[in-house]
Each structure stands twice: as structure tokens, then as C-alpha cells.
Amino acid sequence: MRKRVFSGIQPTGSLMIGNYLGAIKYWVASQENYDNVFCIVDLHAITVPQDPEALKARTREVTGLLLAAGIDPKRSILFIQSHVSAHSELAWILNCFIPMGWMQRMTQFKEKSARHKEQVSVGLFDYPSLMAADILLYDTDFVPVGEDQKQHVELARDTAQRFNSIYGETFVLPEPLIPDIGARIMGLDDPTKKMSKSETASGHAIDLLDPPDAIRAKIMRATTDSLREIRFDESRPGIFNLLTIYHLFSGRSQKDIEAQFEGKGYGDFKKDLAEVVIEGLRPLQERYRELTADPTRIDSILAEGADRARPIAEKVLAEVRRKVGLG
Ligand code: TYM
């Protein structure tokens, strides 16, 4: 039996290179060795205010981008979270087993609730419970995510362990898979802050659908420092981040890149980086255009994905309901 991979992505903004380099790239690669389930998590998206039309459109856009990046719907299950009601139901049941103290430790809630002060919903607080449900419904072994999701995956694992210790073996214990390099791509405008698709400042992120000129402009404006040497030095977050992006898009070794830019200035490096990113995204952008030429195609892939996901999730949910004494 192949090991199972599950991961999810929120349709909350334009997908950007942080999502690609920290997660999606590994999802594509994991199709070779694992049995994969990928989910567009619209129920998570509504934990902060969303425009209904925009949410629906984004959900399709994210699906198109995942397909364009190389997710193959024949090999992997690709579906929308709200199409499989077992996610909401298991999240409720898990709510009744997760101690408040565990949730109160979640750093992402602390950050997000500070940002959305006026409207902090109960859903935003409870977000990790729904995420645990996503993961545990599919007997997941591995969860490929960026660094910011590690704590949530650990909470899912702790929840599984707690449930199993009360009711006996029920859930598979999931493990986060976090890349050594690229797990935390930083904002171009402020390299001390994680790049985020919900950040709207124009020089912050490179979106996967950005045209070449926008990519050039954003990279040329990216914040660096007043030093000169082009080196992978973590204590210089601006240039380190740009070099990391270069390394991941070009596939070239760090040594090789440092040697190429020895004695050159930041301007030369940034120009080259822009071309590397443009070329790196070109095939994805072309495939996206082809795929979205027929708008019915994405909806039929999503309907089929949900039909394949549902029986897997419902089997696990039925076992949980029986063990808890529901019904
Ligand atoms: P989301 O939608 O914020 O991000 C999707 C994936 O992209 C990674 N990521 C990054 N990686 C590197 N550098 C960055 N700057 C960066 N920004 C984002 C994220 O770590 C993530 O892997 N809660 C999840 C969605 C989710 C989920 C799940 C994930 C819901 N249920 C179950 C795994 C399993 C989220 O908001 O990801």
C-alpha cells in the first residue's frame, strides 16, 4: 500500500511563489511515490470575511493553477472541501475532544486575530480543528506544508493520539513534511515578514499569474541591504530570500550562484533573478490559459474529485460516529 499524502490550500488571494515553492512544488513531486489527496479549503477561507462571488471564482482559479502546476487529476484526488460534508462533521466532533489550551497556543490565530481585530470569528479560533478533520479523514501519513502550518499539523497529530487513546486505534498519525529550503519565503517589500497571499501591498508577493513586467518591477524594487556581497547569509534576510528564490527556480547549486555573481552588484543579480522567475513561471502560465479556455473542465474535475474523496472520508467518519456513540 502506498503511503497517503494530504494537503490543502485556501482560496483567499492570488496564489504566489511562496505557496508554490513551499508547498505546491512538493505536491506535484509526491505524485510519483504517494497516493495523494489535495483540497481547496473554502470552509477555512470563510473564517475571515469573503465576498461570495470572489470566493467562488478564486476557488476555480486555485484549481486551475494547481492543475497548471502539474497536479494530475487522474493520479491525485483534487476537490473542494465544502463538497464533502464529512469535513464539517468531523471538525465538530473533534471540537469536543480538543482542549481549549491547545487551541490557545496556536500562533497563527494570535497573528490573524490581531490583524482582523474588528471581526474575529469563532471559526477563526477553531480553524485548526477543521484542519485536523481534513487530515484525519483520509488516513494521512504525510502532510507537505510550509513552515507556518507545522504547528497546525502537530495539533492534528496530537488530536489523533488523544482520540485513539480514548477509543482505540482509529486515526493514522500524520507527520508534516517541510522542505529544508523554501519553507518560509519572505515578503519582497519586507523580508522580515512571511510572504502571504492575503497581503495586498503591491510589492509584497510575486503572484503565479503575474505578467513578466510586473515580476521585473517587483524584484527590482525588493528590499535588500546596503552591503554588496551576494551570499547565502541568513543574517541578511533580503538578499538571502532573493537568492533562495533564485536557487529554487533555477535548480542551480548555491555555490554556483554565488560564484556567478561574485563581484557583481545587486542590480545585475536582480535583473537575472527576474528572468529566472519569469521563465520558471512561463509553462505554468501557459498551461493555465489552455486549461481555463473551457470553463466547464475545471468544474467537472472538481465534481469527480469530490466523488472520489467522499467514500474515503465517510468510511473514517462512520467509524468515529460508531466509537463515540452517535446515532
Ligand atoms: P495556505 O493557503 O495559507 O498556504 C498553502 C500552502 O503554502 C504554504 N505557504 C508558504 N510556504 C513557504 N513560504 C511562504 N511564504 C508560504 N506561505 C504559504 C503553506 O504553508 C501551505 O502549505 N491552513 C492551510 C490550509 C489547510 C491545510 C489543511 C494544509 C487547510 N487544511 C490540511 C494541510 C493540511 C493554509 O492556510 O495554507
Short mmCIF file of C-alpha atoms and ligand atoms in Angstrom, two decimals:
data_model
loop_
_atom_site.label_atom_id
_atom_site.label_comp_id
_atom_site.label_asym_id
_atom_site.label_seq_id
_atom_site.Cartn_x
_atom_site.Cartn_y
_atom_site.Cartn_z
CA MET A 1 0.00 0.00 0.00
CA ARG A 2 1.33 3.43 -0.93
CA LYS A 3 1.50 6.00 1.85
CA ARG A 4 -1.14 8.72 1.74
CA VAL A 5 -0.39 12.42 1.33
CA PHE A 6 -2.99 15.07 2.11
CA SER A 7 -2.63 18.83 1.85
CA GLY A 8 -4.80 21.89 1.45
CA ILE A 9 -4.75 25.45 0.24
CA GLN A 10 -7.05 28.38 0.93
CA PRO A 11 -8.69 30.21 -1.99
CA THR A 12 -8.23 33.56 -0.30
CA GLY A 13 -5.98 35.55 -2.61
CA SER A 14 -3.81 35.17 -5.67
CA LEU A 15 -1.53 32.18 -5.28
CA MET A 16 2.04 33.37 -5.07
CA ILE A 17 5.52 31.92 -5.29
CA GLY A 18 5.64 31.23 -1.52
CA ASN A 19 2.75 28.76 -1.94
CA TYR A 20 4.46 27.26 -4.95
CA LEU A 21 7.99 26.93 -3.53
CA GLY A 22 6.89 25.95 -0.02
CA ALA A 23 4.15 23.50 -0.89
CA ILE A 24 2.70 23.02 -4.40
CA LYS A 25 6.02 22.03 -5.96
CA TYR A 26 6.27 19.16 -3.46
CA TRP A 27 2.68 18.14 -4.01
CA VAL A 28 3.43 17.73 -7.71
CA ALA A 29 6.56 15.69 -6.96
CA SER A 30 4.85 13.50 -4.38
CA GLN A 31 2.52 12.13 -7.06
CA GLU A 32 5.36 9.81 -8.08
CA ASN A 33 5.57 7.98 -4.78
CA TYR A 34 2.38 8.51 -2.82
CA ASP A 35 -1.35 8.29 -3.00
CA ASN A 36 -2.42 11.95 -2.94
CA VAL A 37 -5.42 13.99 -1.87
CA PHE A 38 -5.37 17.77 -2.40
CA CYS A 39 -8.10 20.03 -1.16
CA ILE A 40 -9.11 23.63 -1.84
CA VAL A 41 -10.29 24.66 1.59
CA ASP A 42 -13.15 27.09 1.08
CA LEU A 43 -14.57 26.44 4.58
CA HIS A 44 -11.29 27.68 6.01
CA ALA A 45 -11.46 30.74 3.77
CA ILE A 46 -14.73 31.91 5.34
CA THR A 47 -13.12 32.17 8.78
CA VAL A 48 -12.41 35.76 7.67
CA PRO A 49 -14.86 37.88 5.63
CA GLN A 50 -15.11 36.93 1.92
CA ASP A 51 -17.04 38.30 -1.00
CA PRO A 52 -19.21 35.35 -2.16
CA GLU A 53 -18.67 35.83 -5.91
CA ALA A 54 -14.95 36.37 -5.48
CA LEU A 55 -14.61 33.29 -3.27
CA LYS A 56 -16.28 31.09 -5.85
CA ALA A 57 -14.15 32.49 -8.66
CA ARG A 58 -10.94 32.14 -6.61
CA THR A 59 -11.75 28.53 -5.84
CA ARG A 60 -11.79 27.79 -9.58
CA GLU A 61 -8.68 29.88 -10.17
CA VAL A 62 -6.76 27.97 -7.48
CA THR A 63 -7.92 24.68 -9.01
CA GLY A 64 -6.73 25.83 -12.43
CA LEU A 65 -3.36 26.85 -11.02
CA LEU A 66 -2.87 23.54 -9.23
CA LEU A 67 -3.63 21.68 -12.45
CA ALA A 68 -1.34 24.00 -14.40
CA ALA A 69 1.44 23.44 -11.85
CA GLY A 70 1.23 19.70 -12.55
CA ILE A 71 -1.36 18.16 -10.26
CA ASP A 72 -2.73 15.32 -12.34
CA PRO A 73 -6.40 14.63 -11.55
CA LYS A 74 -6.03 11.06 -12.79
CA ARG A 75 -3.36 10.28 -10.23
CA SER A 76 -4.44 12.62 -7.41
CA ILE A 77 -7.78 13.46 -5.88
CA LEU A 78 -8.41 17.20 -6.21
CA PHE A 79 -11.58 18.59 -4.66
CA ILE A 80 -13.29 21.43 -2.81
CA GLN A 81 -13.61 21.00 0.96
CA SER A 82 -17.26 22.12 1.18
CA HIS A 83 -18.25 19.46 -1.38
CA VAL A 84 -17.53 16.75 1.19
CA SER A 85 -19.66 17.40 4.26
CA ALA A 86 -17.70 14.91 6.39
CA HIS A 87 -15.10 17.67 6.95
CA SER A 88 -17.54 19.88 8.85
CA GLU A 89 -18.98 16.96 10.75
CA LEU A 90 -15.67 15.56 11.93
CA ALA A 91 -14.48 19.07 12.84
CA TRP A 92 -17.44 19.35 15.22
CA ILE A 93 -16.72 16.00 16.83
CA LEU A 94 -13.04 16.86 17.22
CA ASN A 95 -14.03 20.18 18.81
CA CYS A 96 -15.38 18.15 21.67
CA PHE A 97 -12.02 16.44 22.22
CA ILE A 98 -9.52 19.25 21.67
CA PRO A 99 -8.67 21.07 24.91
CA MET A 100 -9.06 24.87 24.80
CA GLY A 101 -5.46 25.21 25.98
CA TRP A 102 -4.15 23.53 22.81
CA MET A 103 -6.04 25.97 20.62
CA GLN A 104 -4.96 28.95 22.68
CA ARG A 105 -1.34 28.15 21.90
CA MET A 106 -1.79 28.46 18.11
CA THR A 107 0.45 31.27 16.92
CA GLN A 108 -1.38 31.77 13.62
CA PHE A 109 -4.59 32.60 15.45
CA LYS A 110 -2.76 35.15 17.55
CA GLU A 111 -1.35 36.83 14.43
CA LYS A 112 -4.57 36.68 12.41
CA SER A 113 -6.79 37.85 15.25
CA ALA A 114 -4.52 40.84 15.74
CA ARG A 115 -4.89 41.66 12.01
CA HIS A 116 -8.68 41.20 11.82
CA LYS A 117 -9.40 42.76 15.22
CA GLU A 118 -12.87 44.04 14.36
CA GLN A 119 -14.14 40.65 13.22
CA VAL A 120 -12.52 37.73 14.97
CA SER A 121 -14.94 34.86 14.44
CA VAL A 122 -15.23 31.68 16.49
CA GLY A 123 -14.39 29.91 13.21
CA LEU A 124 -11.01 31.63 13.04
CA PHE A 125 -10.19 30.36 16.53
CA ASP A 126 -11.45 26.89 15.65
CA TYR A 127 -9.62 26.75 12.30
CA PRO A 128 -7.09 24.08 13.43
CA SER A 129 -9.90 21.69 14.36
CA LEU A 130 -11.26 21.79 10.79
CA MET A 131 -7.73 21.34 9.52
CA ALA A 132 -7.28 18.30 11.79
CA ALA A 133 -10.53 16.90 10.36
CA ASP A 134 -9.25 17.41 6.79
CA ILE A 135 -6.11 15.47 7.53
CA LEU A 136 -7.55 12.70 9.69
CA LEU A 137 -10.43 11.83 7.35
CA TYR A 138 -8.01 10.41 4.77
CA ASP A 139 -5.75 8.17 6.89
CA THR A 140 -2.99 10.61 6.05
CA ASP A 141 0.64 9.67 6.61
CA PHE A 142 2.29 12.86 5.34
CA VAL A 143 1.24 16.50 5.09
CA PRO A 144 3.52 18.59 2.84
CA VAL A 145 3.26 22.21 4.02
CA GLY A 146 5.30 25.35 4.52
CA GLU A 147 6.76 26.12 7.92
CA ASP A 148 3.76 28.25 9.02
CA GLN A 149 1.45 25.19 9.05
CA LYS A 150 3.69 22.94 11.14
CA GLN A 151 2.01 23.76 14.44
CA HIS A 152 -1.43 23.01 12.96
CA VAL A 153 -0.31 19.62 11.65
CA GLU A 154 1.16 18.82 15.05
CA LEU A 155 -2.17 19.68 16.65
CA ALA A 156 -3.87 17.26 14.22
CA ARG A 157 -1.42 14.57 15.27
CA ASP A 158 -1.96 15.26 18.98
CA THR A 159 -5.72 15.17 18.43
CA ALA A 160 -5.46 11.80 16.67
CA GLN A 161 -3.37 10.44 19.51
CA ARG A 162 -5.80 11.67 22.13
CA PHE A 163 -8.81 10.22 20.32
CA ASN A 164 -7.03 6.88 19.77
CA SER A 165 -6.10 6.67 23.44
CA ILE A 166 -9.75 7.11 24.47
CA TYR A 167 -11.45 4.96 21.78
CA GLY A 168 -8.71 2.67 20.50
CA GLU A 169 -6.87 2.81 17.13
CA THR A 170 -8.95 4.98 14.83
CA PHE A 171 -6.80 7.62 13.18
CA VAL A 172 -3.47 7.31 11.39
CA LEU A 173 -0.93 9.70 12.96
CA PRO A 174 0.06 12.32 10.36
CA GLU A 175 3.50 13.87 10.01
CA PRO A 176 4.30 17.27 8.50
CA LEU A 177 6.72 17.27 5.53
CA ILE A 178 8.52 20.59 5.48
CA PRO A 179 11.12 21.45 2.84
CA ASP A 180 14.64 22.26 4.05
CA ILE A 181 14.79 25.24 1.73
CA GLY A 182 11.82 27.40 0.75
CA ALA A 183 9.55 26.55 3.67
CA ARG A 184 9.34 30.25 4.53
CA ILE A 185 9.62 32.59 1.55
CA MET A 186 9.64 36.17 2.81
CA GLY A 187 7.87 39.30 1.51
CA LEU A 188 9.83 41.23 -1.15
CA ASP A 189 8.86 44.55 0.43
CA ASP A 190 9.75 43.40 3.95
CA PRO A 191 11.98 40.32 4.21
CA THR A 192 11.30 40.01 7.93
CA LYS A 193 7.66 39.09 7.18
CA LYS A 194 6.45 35.86 5.60
CA MET A 195 5.18 36.27 2.03
CA SER A 196 1.41 35.95 2.20
CA LYS A 197 -1.32 35.80 -0.43
CA SER A 198 -3.65 37.82 1.78
CA GLU A 199 -1.21 40.74 1.98
CA THR A 200 -2.30 43.35 -0.57
CA ALA A 201 0.73 45.71 -0.72
CA SER A 202 1.74 45.73 -4.40
CA GLY A 203 5.45 44.98 -4.00
CA HIS A 204 4.94 42.22 -1.45
CA ALA A 205 4.48 38.99 -3.40
CA ILE A 206 5.02 37.59 -6.88
CA ASP A 207 1.74 36.04 -7.94
CA LEU A 208 1.82 32.92 -10.08
CA LEU A 209 -0.12 34.74 -12.81
CA ASP A 210 1.92 37.96 -12.73
CA PRO A 211 2.98 39.12 -16.21
CA PRO A 212 6.74 39.49 -16.88
CA ASP A 213 6.78 43.26 -16.43
CA ALA A 214 5.16 43.06 -13.01
CA ILE A 215 7.69 40.42 -11.95
CA ARG A 216 10.59 42.61 -13.11
CA ALA A 217 9.23 45.67 -11.32
CA LYS A 218 8.62 43.82 -8.05
CA ILE A 219 12.05 42.21 -8.00
CA MET A 220 13.89 45.42 -8.90
CA ARG A 221 12.10 47.16 -6.00
CA ALA A 222 12.69 44.33 -3.50
CA THR A 223 14.22 45.40 -0.20
CA THR A 224 17.83 44.33 0.32
CA ASP A 225 20.57 45.95 2.43
CA SER A 226 23.42 48.37 1.98
CA LEU A 227 26.09 45.66 1.70
CA ARG A 228 27.46 44.40 -1.60
CA GLU A 229 28.30 40.74 -1.45
CA ILE A 230 25.83 38.31 -2.95
CA ARG A 231 25.95 35.41 -0.49
CA PHE A 232 23.55 32.95 1.12
CA ASP A 233 23.84 34.57 4.53
CA GLU A 234 20.76 34.17 6.74
CA SER A 235 21.65 37.23 8.75
CA ARG A 236 20.89 39.34 5.65
CA PRO A 237 17.23 38.44 5.11
CA GLY A 238 16.57 40.46 1.93
CA ILE A 239 19.34 39.11 -0.26
CA PHE A 240 19.08 35.66 1.36
CA ASN A 241 15.41 35.47 0.38
CA LEU A 242 16.09 36.54 -3.21
CA LEU A 243 18.94 34.05 -3.51
CA THR A 244 16.71 31.30 -2.14
CA ILE A 245 14.12 32.12 -4.82
CA TYR A 246 16.87 32.04 -7.45
CA HIS A 247 18.15 28.69 -6.19
CA LEU A 248 14.70 27.08 -6.17
CA PHE A 249 13.60 28.35 -9.58
CA SER A 250 16.90 27.70 -11.37
CA GLY A 251 17.68 24.38 -9.68
CA ARG A 252 21.34 25.50 -9.56
CA SER A 253 23.54 24.99 -6.52
CA GLN A 254 24.11 27.77 -4.01
CA LYS A 255 27.87 27.68 -4.64
CA ASP A 256 27.38 28.02 -8.35
CA ILE A 257 25.07 31.02 -7.92
CA GLU A 258 27.45 32.77 -5.53
CA ALA A 259 30.32 32.20 -7.99
CA GLN A 260 28.30 33.63 -10.87
CA PHE A 261 27.58 36.88 -9.01
CA GLU A 262 30.97 37.28 -7.37
CA GLY A 263 31.97 40.94 -7.73
CA LYS A 264 28.61 41.90 -9.32
CA GLY A 265 26.06 44.32 -7.88
CA TYR A 266 22.52 43.76 -6.58
CA GLY A 267 21.11 45.38 -9.74
CA ASP A 268 22.68 42.75 -12.03
CA PHE A 269 21.59 39.96 -9.74
CA LYS A 270 18.01 41.22 -9.56
CA LYS A 271 17.77 41.52 -13.36
CA ASP A 272 18.88 37.93 -13.74
CA LEU A 273 16.59 36.74 -10.98
CA ALA A 274 13.58 38.36 -12.67
CA GLU A 275 14.30 36.40 -15.87
CA VAL A 276 14.75 33.14 -13.94
CA VAL A 277 11.37 33.62 -12.23
CA ILE A 278 9.63 34.66 -15.48
CA GLU A 279 10.98 31.55 -17.25
CA GLY A 280 10.14 29.39 -14.24
CA LEU A 281 6.51 30.50 -14.28
CA ARG A 282 6.04 30.61 -18.07
CA PRO A 283 4.99 26.96 -18.59
CA LEU A 284 2.56 27.15 -15.67
CA GLN A 285 1.01 30.36 -17.01
CA GLU A 286 0.66 28.87 -20.49
CA ARG A 287 -0.99 25.71 -19.20
CA TYR A 288 -3.31 27.81 -17.03
CA ARG A 289 -4.53 29.72 -20.09
CA GLU A 290 -5.15 26.50 -22.02
CA LEU A 291 -6.97 24.85 -19.13
CA THR A 292 -9.26 27.76 -18.39
CA ALA A 293 -10.26 28.19 -22.05
CA ASP A 294 -13.03 25.68 -21.31
CA PRO A 295 -14.69 26.76 -18.03
CA THR A 296 -16.68 23.52 -17.66
CA ARG A 297 -13.50 21.44 -17.49
CA ILE A 298 -12.50 22.60 -14.02
CA ASP A 299 -15.96 22.02 -12.57
CA SER A 300 -16.08 18.51 -13.91
CA ILE A 301 -12.64 17.70 -12.47
CA LEU A 302 -13.80 19.06 -9.09
CA ALA A 303 -17.05 17.06 -9.17
CA GLU A 304 -15.14 13.89 -9.93
CA GLY A 305 -12.59 14.69 -7.20
CA ALA A 306 -15.35 15.07 -4.59
CA ASP A 307 -16.94 11.79 -5.73
CA ARG A 308 -13.64 10.02 -5.12
CA ALA A 309 -12.93 11.78 -1.81
CA ARG A 310 -16.37 11.24 -0.26
CA PRO A 311 -16.29 7.45 0.25
CA ILE A 312 -12.81 7.59 1.82
CA ALA A 313 -13.87 10.34 4.24
CA GLU A 314 -17.24 8.77 5.03
CA LYS A 315 -15.70 5.46 5.98
CA VAL A 316 -13.49 7.11 8.60
CA LEU A 317 -16.34 9.31 9.80
CA ALA A 318 -18.65 6.30 10.20
CA GLU A 319 -16.09 4.62 12.42
CA VAL A 320 -15.74 7.77 14.53
CA ARG A 321 -19.52 8.12 14.90
CA ARG A 322 -19.83 4.50 15.99
CA LYS A 323 -17.00 4.75 18.51
CA VAL A 324 -18.30 7.97 20.04
CA GLY A 325 -21.81 6.51 20.32
CA LEU A 326 -23.58 8.77 17.83
CA GLY A 327 -26.67 7.56 16.02
P1 TYM B 1 -2.33 28.46 2.85
O1 TYM B 1 -3.46 28.50 1.89
O2 TYM B 1 -2.02 29.68 3.63
O3 TYM B 1 -1.00 28.08 2.09
C1 TYM B 1 -0.88 26.95 1.24
C2 TYM B 1 0.49 26.32 1.42
O4 TYM B 1 1.52 27.28 1.10
C3 TYM B 1 2.46 27.35 2.18
N1 TYM B 1 2.96 28.73 2.28
C4 TYM B 1 4.25 29.06 2.23
N2 TYM B 1 5.37 28.32 2.07
C5 TYM B 1 6.55 28.99 2.03
N3 TYM B 1 6.67 30.33 2.15
C6 TYM B 1 5.58 31.10 2.32
N4 TYM B 1 5.70 32.42 2.43
C7 TYM B 1 4.30 30.46 2.36
N5 TYM B 1 3.03 30.93 2.51
C8 TYM B 1 2.23 29.85 2.46
C9 TYM B 1 1.64 26.98 3.42
O5 TYM B 1 2.47 26.56 4.47
C10 TYM B 1 0.75 25.90 2.88
O6 TYM B 1 1.41 24.64 2.90
N6 TYM B 1 -4.18 26.03 6.78
C11 TYM B 1 -3.64 25.85 5.46
C12 TYM B 1 -4.59 25.14 4.53
C13 TYM B 1 -5.07 23.81 5.02
C14 TYM B 1 -4.32 22.61 5.10
C15 TYM B 1 -5.23 21.63 5.56
C16 TYM B 1 -2.99 22.30 4.83
C17 TYM B 1 -6.34 23.53 5.43
N7 TYM B 1 -6.44 22.20 5.75
C18 TYM B 1 -4.79 20.32 5.79
C19 TYM B 1 -2.59 20.99 5.05
C20 TYM B 1 -3.48 20.00 5.51
C21 TYM B 1 -3.35 27.22 4.87
O7 TYM B 1 -3.91 28.22 5.25
O8 TYM B 1 -2.48 27.22 3.83
#
